[in-house]
Amino acid sequence: MVDRGDHVPVLDLTPQIEALWDDLEAAFRRVMRSGQFIMGPEVEAFEREAADYLGATHAVGVNSGTDALVIALRALGVGPGDEVLTTPFSFFATAEAISATGAKPVFVDIDAGSFNIDPERIEGAITERTKAIMPVHLYGRPCDMAAITAIAGRHALAIIEDCAQSFGARHGGSHTGTIGDVGAYSFFPSKNLGAFGDAGLITTASDEVATTARMLRAHGAKRKYHNEMLGYNSRLDSLQAALLRVKLPHVDDWNRGRVEAARRYGTLLADVDGVVAPDVVDGHVFHQYTVRVTGADRDEVGARLDAEGIGTMVYYPIPQDELPVYAGRYEVLPISHAAAQEVLSLPIWPTIDERVQRRVADALRRALG
Ligand SMILES: *Cc1c(COP(=O)(O)O)cnc(C)c1O
């Protein structure tokens, strides 16, 4: 019999909420008493604090990471007739945002080791319609931004970084999201910096992009009731901003905890045959700890871990280009196709302890045996 009381979830947010309970509660009360629930001083303060933390010139709070991507693309002028190069191996919000602007997502296969878009394959996919590159720092691992920036420079393409999984990650000393033209972040509760509902952010060094993004999030108006373009209702709630302000000063500590957990997994899994553990590269913030299962059927292994009370997830079982929404429109890309069949994300959170990780590793060894 499996004791479900001893269940290991794939993510446990309770320790960080408990640790900050009083401050979170105070922020909640402050907003309730203020009577200001959408935008306002909490949002402005969070935007300033997030911009300072990230090293960005402008930060614009929006309703979700998905909206951050759509608004970023539109603020850069991407629309119908344009092509945007991106990775097939991401959550569907990435390609969905490109399609939502009327542009066409063009998928460039990934690098097998990093799971990120392979810079070596980008130039071969550029056409006269290509307007931008949208790299995704998947699982919190920074893409090769030096190579991507060089390619974008040669072909005059914009870069929109999908940082939904990489808040706090760095590449060459800069935070992800401040290297390209625009960074788009999600504060979905399970992300490395998570809100208590939906929330997102756009960063940019461009005054013009920031101004347009601010208009787009509020129905295309700079001045209330003077709408100049078709926008969205995509404002950031004051409550989410106030709660995010409590959490933001802790994100580096939390990310360090994730990296330490990743190193421990690396040691614990070193002698487990049939799984390939991810590299712990500089700047990675391990939103997910994702192994490749090469020695057995991945779904079978996931089911065996579940039977032992250990939660796992598959991010993602189907590459974006192969999703039903795009049926028949793209050729299968072999590296992301294989990754989708082999990846398995193990339990990770900032304060996961070695005892729990050892249980996961032991169960994985049994599942593969
Ligand atoms: C979570 C996520 C998004 C979407 O963010 P939401 O806040 O859920 O809209 C976009 N891209 C990636 C890679 C994500 O993981």
mmCIF file of N, CA, C and O in Angstrom, residues 65-71 73 78 84-101 103-108 116-117 133-139 143 160-165 184 186 191 316 319-321 323 325-326 330:
data_model
loop_
_atom_site.group_PDB
_atom_site.id
_atom_site.type_symbol
_atom_site.label_atom_id
_atom_site.label_comp_id
_atom_site.label_asym_id
_atom_site.label_seq_id
_atom_site.Cartn_x
_atom_site.Cartn_y
_atom_site.Cartn_z
ATOM 1 N N GLY A 65 1.151 36.157 -18.553
ATOM 2 C CA GLY A 65 2.313 35.973 -19.412
ATOM 3 C C GLY A 65 1.915 35.893 -20.878
ATOM 4 O O GLY A 65 2.633 36.386 -21.755
ATOM 5 N N THR A 66 0.779 35.283 -21.139
ATOM 6 C CA THR A 66 0.296 35.184 -22.516
ATOM 7 C C THR A 66 0.053 36.583 -23.085
ATOM 8 O O THR A 66 0.496 36.905 -24.196
ATOM 9 N N ASP A 67 -0.631 37.420 -22.314
ATOM 10 C CA ASP A 67 -0.871 38.795 -22.768
ATOM 11 C C ASP A 67 0.442 39.559 -22.920
ATOM 12 O O ASP A 67 0.582 40.395 -23.822
ATOM 13 N N ALA A 68 1.399 39.296 -22.039
ATOM 14 C CA ALA A 68 2.705 39.962 -22.158
ATOM 15 C C ALA A 68 3.318 39.661 -23.525
ATOM 16 O O ALA A 68 3.860 40.554 -24.185
ATOM 17 N N LEU A 69 3.208 38.408 -23.958
ATOM 18 C CA LEU A 69 3.760 38.023 -25.266
ATOM 19 C C LEU A 69 3.009 38.700 -26.410
ATOM 20 O O LEU A 69 3.614 39.245 -27.335
ATOM 21 N N VAL A 70 1.688 38.666 -26.355
ATOM 22 C CA VAL A 70 0.874 39.258 -27.438
ATOM 23 C C VAL A 70 1.141 40.765 -27.517
ATOM 24 O O VAL A 70 1.380 41.315 -28.603
ATOM 25 N N ILE A 71 1.118 41.421 -26.373
ATOM 26 C CA ILE A 71 1.300 42.878 -26.341
ATOM 27 C C ILE A 71 2.723 43.238 -26.761
ATOM 28 O O ILE A 71 2.933 44.210 -27.497
ATOM 29 N N LEU A 73 4.651 41.574 -28.849
ATOM 30 C CA LEU A 73 4.721 41.406 -30.307
ATOM 31 C C LEU A 73 4.052 42.581 -31.012
ATOM 32 O O LEU A 73 4.606 43.161 -31.950
ATOM 33 N N VAL A 78 4.618 43.644 -34.916
ATOM 34 C CA VAL A 78 4.420 42.341 -35.564
ATOM 35 C C VAL A 78 2.928 42.138 -35.830
ATOM 36 O O VAL A 78 2.097 42.392 -34.957
ATOM 37 N N VAL A 84 7.441 34.874 -37.369
ATOM 38 C CA VAL A 84 8.230 34.958 -36.135
ATOM 39 C C VAL A 84 8.829 33.572 -35.870
ATOM 40 O O VAL A 84 8.104 32.568 -35.831
ATOM 41 N N LEU A 85 10.153 33.536 -35.718
ATOM 42 C CA LEU A 85 10.832 32.267 -35.466
ATOM 43 C C LEU A 85 10.773 31.939 -33.982
ATOM 44 O O LEU A 85 11.053 32.797 -33.143
ATOM 45 N N THR A 86 10.403 30.711 -33.680
ATOM 46 C CA THR A 86 10.355 30.310 -32.272
ATOM 47 C C THR A 86 10.625 28.823 -32.141
ATOM 48 O O THR A 86 10.806 28.114 -33.124
ATOM 49 N N THR A 87 10.643 28.370 -30.896
ATOM 50 C CA THR A 87 10.887 26.960 -30.613
ATOM 51 C C THR A 87 9.591 26.157 -30.688
ATOM 52 O O THR A 87 8.549 26.638 -30.253
ATOM 53 N N PRO A 88 9.671 24.938 -31.182
ATOM 54 C CA PRO A 88 8.481 24.083 -31.135
ATOM 55 C C PRO A 88 8.212 23.578 -29.717
ATOM 56 O O PRO A 88 7.079 23.232 -29.390
ATOM 57 N N PHE A 89 9.266 23.596 -28.879
ATOM 58 C CA PHE A 89 9.187 22.895 -27.592
ATOM 59 C C PHE A 89 8.940 23.895 -26.475
ATOM 60 O O PHE A 89 9.866 24.343 -25.795
ATOM 61 N N SER A 90 7.660 24.249 -26.306
ATOM 62 C CA SER A 90 7.249 25.217 -25.289
ATOM 63 C C SER A 90 5.778 25.015 -25.005
ATOM 64 O O SER A 90 5.082 24.277 -25.706
ATOM 65 N N PHE A 91 5.318 25.721 -23.971
ATOM 66 C CA PHE A 91 3.890 25.784 -23.711
ATOM 67 C C PHE A 91 3.219 26.517 -24.876
ATOM 68 O O PHE A 91 3.797 27.447 -25.449
ATOM 69 N N PHE A 92 2.003 26.135 -25.219
ATOM 70 C CA PHE A 92 1.344 26.670 -26.413
ATOM 71 C C PHE A 92 1.147 28.186 -26.402
ATOM 72 O O PHE A 92 0.984 28.802 -27.452
ATOM 73 N N ALA A 93 1.197 28.827 -25.237
ATOM 74 C CA ALA A 93 1.042 30.296 -25.198
ATOM 75 C C ALA A 93 2.061 30.987 -26.103
ATOM 76 O O ALA A 93 1.787 32.058 -26.651
ATOM 77 N N THR A 94 3.234 30.378 -26.269
ATOM 78 C CA THR A 94 4.288 30.979 -27.085
ATOM 79 C C THR A 94 3.826 31.133 -28.538
ATOM 80 O O THR A 94 3.805 32.244 -29.077
ATOM 81 N N ALA A 95 3.453 30.034 -29.162
ATOM 82 C CA ALA A 95 3.005 30.099 -30.560
ATOM 83 C C ALA A 95 1.638 30.768 -30.670
ATOM 84 O O ALA A 95 1.366 31.500 -31.636
ATOM 85 N N GLU A 96 0.808 30.534 -29.685
ATOM 86 C CA GLU A 96 -0.533 31.117 -29.686
ATOM 87 C C GLU A 96 -0.455 32.644 -29.745
ATOM 88 O O GLU A 96 -1.235 33.301 -30.458
ATOM 89 N N ALA A 97 0.498 33.222 -29.013
ATOM 90 C CA ALA A 97 0.654 34.681 -29.005
ATOM 91 C C ALA A 97 1.027 35.183 -30.398
ATOM 92 O O ALA A 97 0.514 36.211 -30.858
ATOM 93 N N ILE A 98 1.917 34.446 -31.063
ATOM 94 C CA ILE A 98 2.322 34.849 -32.428
ATOM 95 C C ILE A 98 1.112 34.770 -33.352
ATOM 96 O O ILE A 98 0.803 35.722 -34.082
ATOM 97 N N SER A 99 0.400 33.649 -33.312
ATOM 98 C CA SER A 99 -0.784 33.486 -34.164
ATOM 99 C C SER A 99 -1.842 34.544 -33.847
ATOM 100 O O SER A 99 -2.526 35.028 -34.750
ATOM 101 N N ALA A 100 -1.969 34.914 -32.578
ATOM 102 C CA ALA A 100 -2.992 35.892 -32.179
ATOM 103 C C ALA A 100 -2.765 37.261 -32.822
ATOM 104 O O ALA A 100 -3.714 38.018 -33.014
ATOM 105 N N THR A 101 -1.522 37.581 -33.154
ATOM 106 C CA THR A 101 -1.261 38.881 -33.800
ATOM 107 C C THR A 101 -1.557 38.831 -35.299
ATOM 108 O O THR A 101 -1.493 39.848 -35.968
ATOM 109 N N ALA A 103 0.385 37.027 -37.244
ATOM 110 C CA ALA A 103 1.652 36.577 -37.826
ATOM 111 C C ALA A 103 1.709 35.056 -37.820
ATOM 112 O O ALA A 103 0.863 34.395 -37.217
ATOM 113 N N LYS A 104 2.735 34.507 -38.509
ATOM 114 C CA LYS A 104 2.871 33.048 -38.590
ATOM 115 C C LYS A 104 4.046 32.586 -37.745
ATOM 116 O O LYS A 104 5.171 33.060 -37.930
ATOM 117 N N PRO A 105 3.806 31.645 -36.814
ATOM 118 C CA PRO A 105 4.948 31.061 -36.104
ATOM 119 C C PRO A 105 5.723 30.135 -37.039
ATOM 120 O O PRO A 105 5.112 29.305 -37.727
ATOM 121 N N VAL A 106 7.022 30.305 -37.080
ATOM 122 C CA VAL A 106 7.892 29.406 -37.848
ATOM 123 C C VAL A 106 8.780 28.704 -36.832
ATOM 124 O O VAL A 106 9.493 29.360 -36.069
ATOM 125 N N PHE A 107 8.685 27.368 -36.810
ATOM 126 C CA PHE A 107 9.347 26.611 -35.750
ATOM 127 C C PHE A 107 10.738 26.158 -36.163
ATOM 128 O O PHE A 107 10.922 25.612 -37.249
ATOM 129 N N VAL A 108 11.688 26.407 -35.274
ATOM 130 C CA VAL A 108 13.089 26.043 -35.491
ATOM 131 C C VAL A 108 13.424 24.990 -34.445
ATOM 132 O O VAL A 108 13.221 25.225 -33.245
ATOM 133 N N ASN A 116 16.415 24.099 -25.705
ATOM 134 C CA ASN A 116 16.094 25.437 -26.215
ATOM 135 C C ASN A 116 16.329 25.515 -27.723
ATOM 136 O O ASN A 116 17.059 24.695 -28.294
ATOM 137 N N ILE A 117 15.753 26.543 -28.350
ATOM 138 C CA ILE A 117 15.917 26.771 -29.782
ATOM 139 C C ILE A 117 17.404 26.688 -30.142
ATOM 140 O O ILE A 117 18.259 27.198 -29.417
ATOM 141 N N ILE A 133 12.496 37.054 -33.655
ATOM 142 C CA ILE A 133 12.815 35.740 -33.065
ATOM 143 C C ILE A 133 12.262 35.751 -31.645
ATOM 144 O O ILE A 133 12.448 36.724 -30.917
ATOM 145 N N MET A 134 11.587 34.671 -31.287
ATOM 146 C CA MET A 134 11.046 34.570 -29.930
ATOM 147 C C MET A 134 11.646 33.349 -29.236
ATOM 148 O O MET A 134 11.066 32.253 -29.254
ATOM 149 N N PRO A 135 12.814 33.505 -28.599
ATOM 150 C CA PRO A 135 13.377 32.390 -27.847
ATOM 151 C C PRO A 135 12.632 32.200 -26.531
ATOM 152 O O PRO A 135 12.097 33.167 -25.974
ATOM 153 N N VAL A 136 12.577 30.970 -26.073
ATOM 154 C CA VAL A 136 11.951 30.652 -24.778
ATOM 155 C C VAL A 136 13.040 30.057 -23.887
ATOM 156 O O VAL A 136 13.707 29.101 -24.293
ATOM 157 N N HIS A 137 13.219 30.623 -22.710
ATOM 158 C CA HIS A 137 14.222 30.083 -21.778
ATOM 159 C C HIS A 137 13.554 28.941 -21.015
ATOM 160 O O HIS A 137 13.117 29.104 -19.866
ATOM 161 N N LEU A 138 13.462 27.804 -21.679
ATOM 162 C CA LEU A 138 12.643 26.711 -21.159
ATOM 163 C C LEU A 138 13.223 26.108 -19.887
ATOM 164 O O LEU A 138 14.433 25.890 -19.789
ATOM 165 N N TYR A 139 12.355 25.802 -18.961
ATOM 166 C CA TYR A 139 12.700 25.221 -17.657
ATOM 167 C C TYR A 139 13.572 26.173 -16.819
ATOM 168 O O TYR A 139 14.144 25.750 -15.811
ATOM 169 N N CYS A 143 18.665 30.713 -22.931
ATOM 170 C CA CYS A 143 19.058 30.372 -24.307
ATOM 171 C C CYS A 143 20.431 30.960 -24.586
ATOM 172 O O CYS A 143 20.915 31.825 -23.851
ATOM 173 N N ILE A 160 12.037 38.893 -28.953
ATOM 174 C CA ILE A 160 11.124 38.896 -27.810
ATOM 175 C C ILE A 160 11.483 37.667 -26.989
ATOM 176 O O ILE A 160 11.356 36.541 -27.468
ATOM 177 N N GLU A 161 11.924 37.864 -25.762
ATOM 178 C CA GLU A 161 12.295 36.730 -24.909
ATOM 179 C C GLU A 161 11.080 36.272 -24.108
ATOM 180 O O GLU A 161 10.499 37.059 -23.360
ATOM 181 N N ASP A 162 10.727 35.008 -24.272
ATOM 182 C CA ASP A 162 9.668 34.434 -23.429
ATOM 183 C C ASP A 162 10.328 33.965 -22.130
ATOM 184 O O ASP A 162 10.987 32.921 -22.084
ATOM 185 N N CYS A 163 10.159 34.792 -21.089
ATOM 186 C CA CYS A 163 10.802 34.547 -19.789
ATOM 187 C C CYS A 163 9.819 33.986 -18.777
ATOM 188 O O CYS A 163 10.041 34.097 -17.560
ATOM 189 N N ALA A 164 8.727 33.389 -19.250
ATOM 190 C CA ALA A 164 7.703 32.886 -18.330
ATOM 191 C C ALA A 164 8.290 31.911 -17.314
ATOM 192 O O ALA A 164 7.824 31.838 -16.185
ATOM 193 N N GLN A 165 9.326 31.164 -17.725
ATOM 194 C CA GLN A 165 9.908 30.164 -16.824
ATOM 195 C C GLN A 165 11.267 30.600 -16.286
ATOM 196 O O GLN A 165 11.939 29.812 -15.625
ATOM 197 N N ALA A 184 9.138 39.092 -21.801
ATOM 198 C CA ALA A 184 7.747 38.840 -21.382
ATOM 199 C C ALA A 184 7.775 37.798 -20.267
ATOM 200 O O ALA A 184 8.347 36.720 -20.428
ATOM 201 N N SER A 186 5.718 35.733 -16.904
ATOM 202 C CA SER A 186 4.453 35.270 -16.331
ATOM 203 C C SER A 186 4.621 35.127 -14.828
ATOM 204 O O SER A 186 5.660 34.647 -14.357
ATOM 205 N N LYS A 191 5.073 29.626 -11.290
ATOM 206 C CA LYS A 191 6.342 30.106 -11.863
ATOM 207 C C LYS A 191 7.317 30.475 -10.732
ATOM 208 O O LYS A 191 6.931 30.581 -9.571
ATOM 209 N N TYR A 316 6.759 19.107 -22.571
ATOM 210 C CA TYR A 316 5.362 19.046 -22.958
ATOM 211 C C TYR A 316 5.179 17.792 -23.794
ATOM 212 O O TYR A 316 6.097 17.444 -24.541
ATOM 213 N N PRO A 319 4.911 18.744 -29.145
ATOM 214 C CA PRO A 319 5.495 20.032 -29.551
ATOM 215 C C PRO A 319 4.421 20.928 -30.186
ATOM 216 O O PRO A 319 3.441 20.431 -30.755
ATOM 217 N N GLN A 320 4.605 22.221 -30.071
ATOM 218 C CA GLN A 320 3.587 23.167 -30.540
ATOM 219 C C GLN A 320 3.200 22.948 -32.005
ATOM 220 O O GLN A 320 2.040 23.051 -32.368
ATOM 221 N N ASP A 321 4.193 22.678 -32.852
ATOM 222 C CA ASP A 321 3.925 22.539 -34.295
ATOM 223 C C ASP A 321 3.086 21.312 -34.603
ATOM 224 O O ASP A 321 2.486 21.230 -35.673
ATOM 225 N N LEU A 323 0.564 20.256 -32.586
ATOM 226 C CA LEU A 323 -0.727 20.336 -31.892
ATOM 227 C C LEU A 323 -1.879 20.351 -32.904
ATOM 228 O O LEU A 323 -1.719 20.850 -34.025
ATOM 229 N N VAL A 325 -4.273 22.225 -33.298
ATOM 230 C CA VAL A 325 -4.610 23.559 -33.795
ATOM 231 C C VAL A 325 -3.862 23.870 -35.098
ATOM 232 O O VAL A 325 -4.363 24.623 -35.934
ATOM 233 N N TYR A 326 -2.690 23.288 -35.289
ATOM 234 C CA TYR A 326 -1.901 23.548 -36.503
ATOM 235 C C TYR A 326 -1.861 22.323 -37.427
ATOM 236 O O TYR A 326 -0.971 22.207 -38.257
ATOM 237 N N TYR A 330 2.671 21.952 -40.572
ATOM 238 C CA TYR A 330 4.123 21.946 -40.384
ATOM 239 C C TYR A 330 4.682 20.534 -40.542
ATOM 240 O O TYR A 330 3.991 19.555 -40.300
#
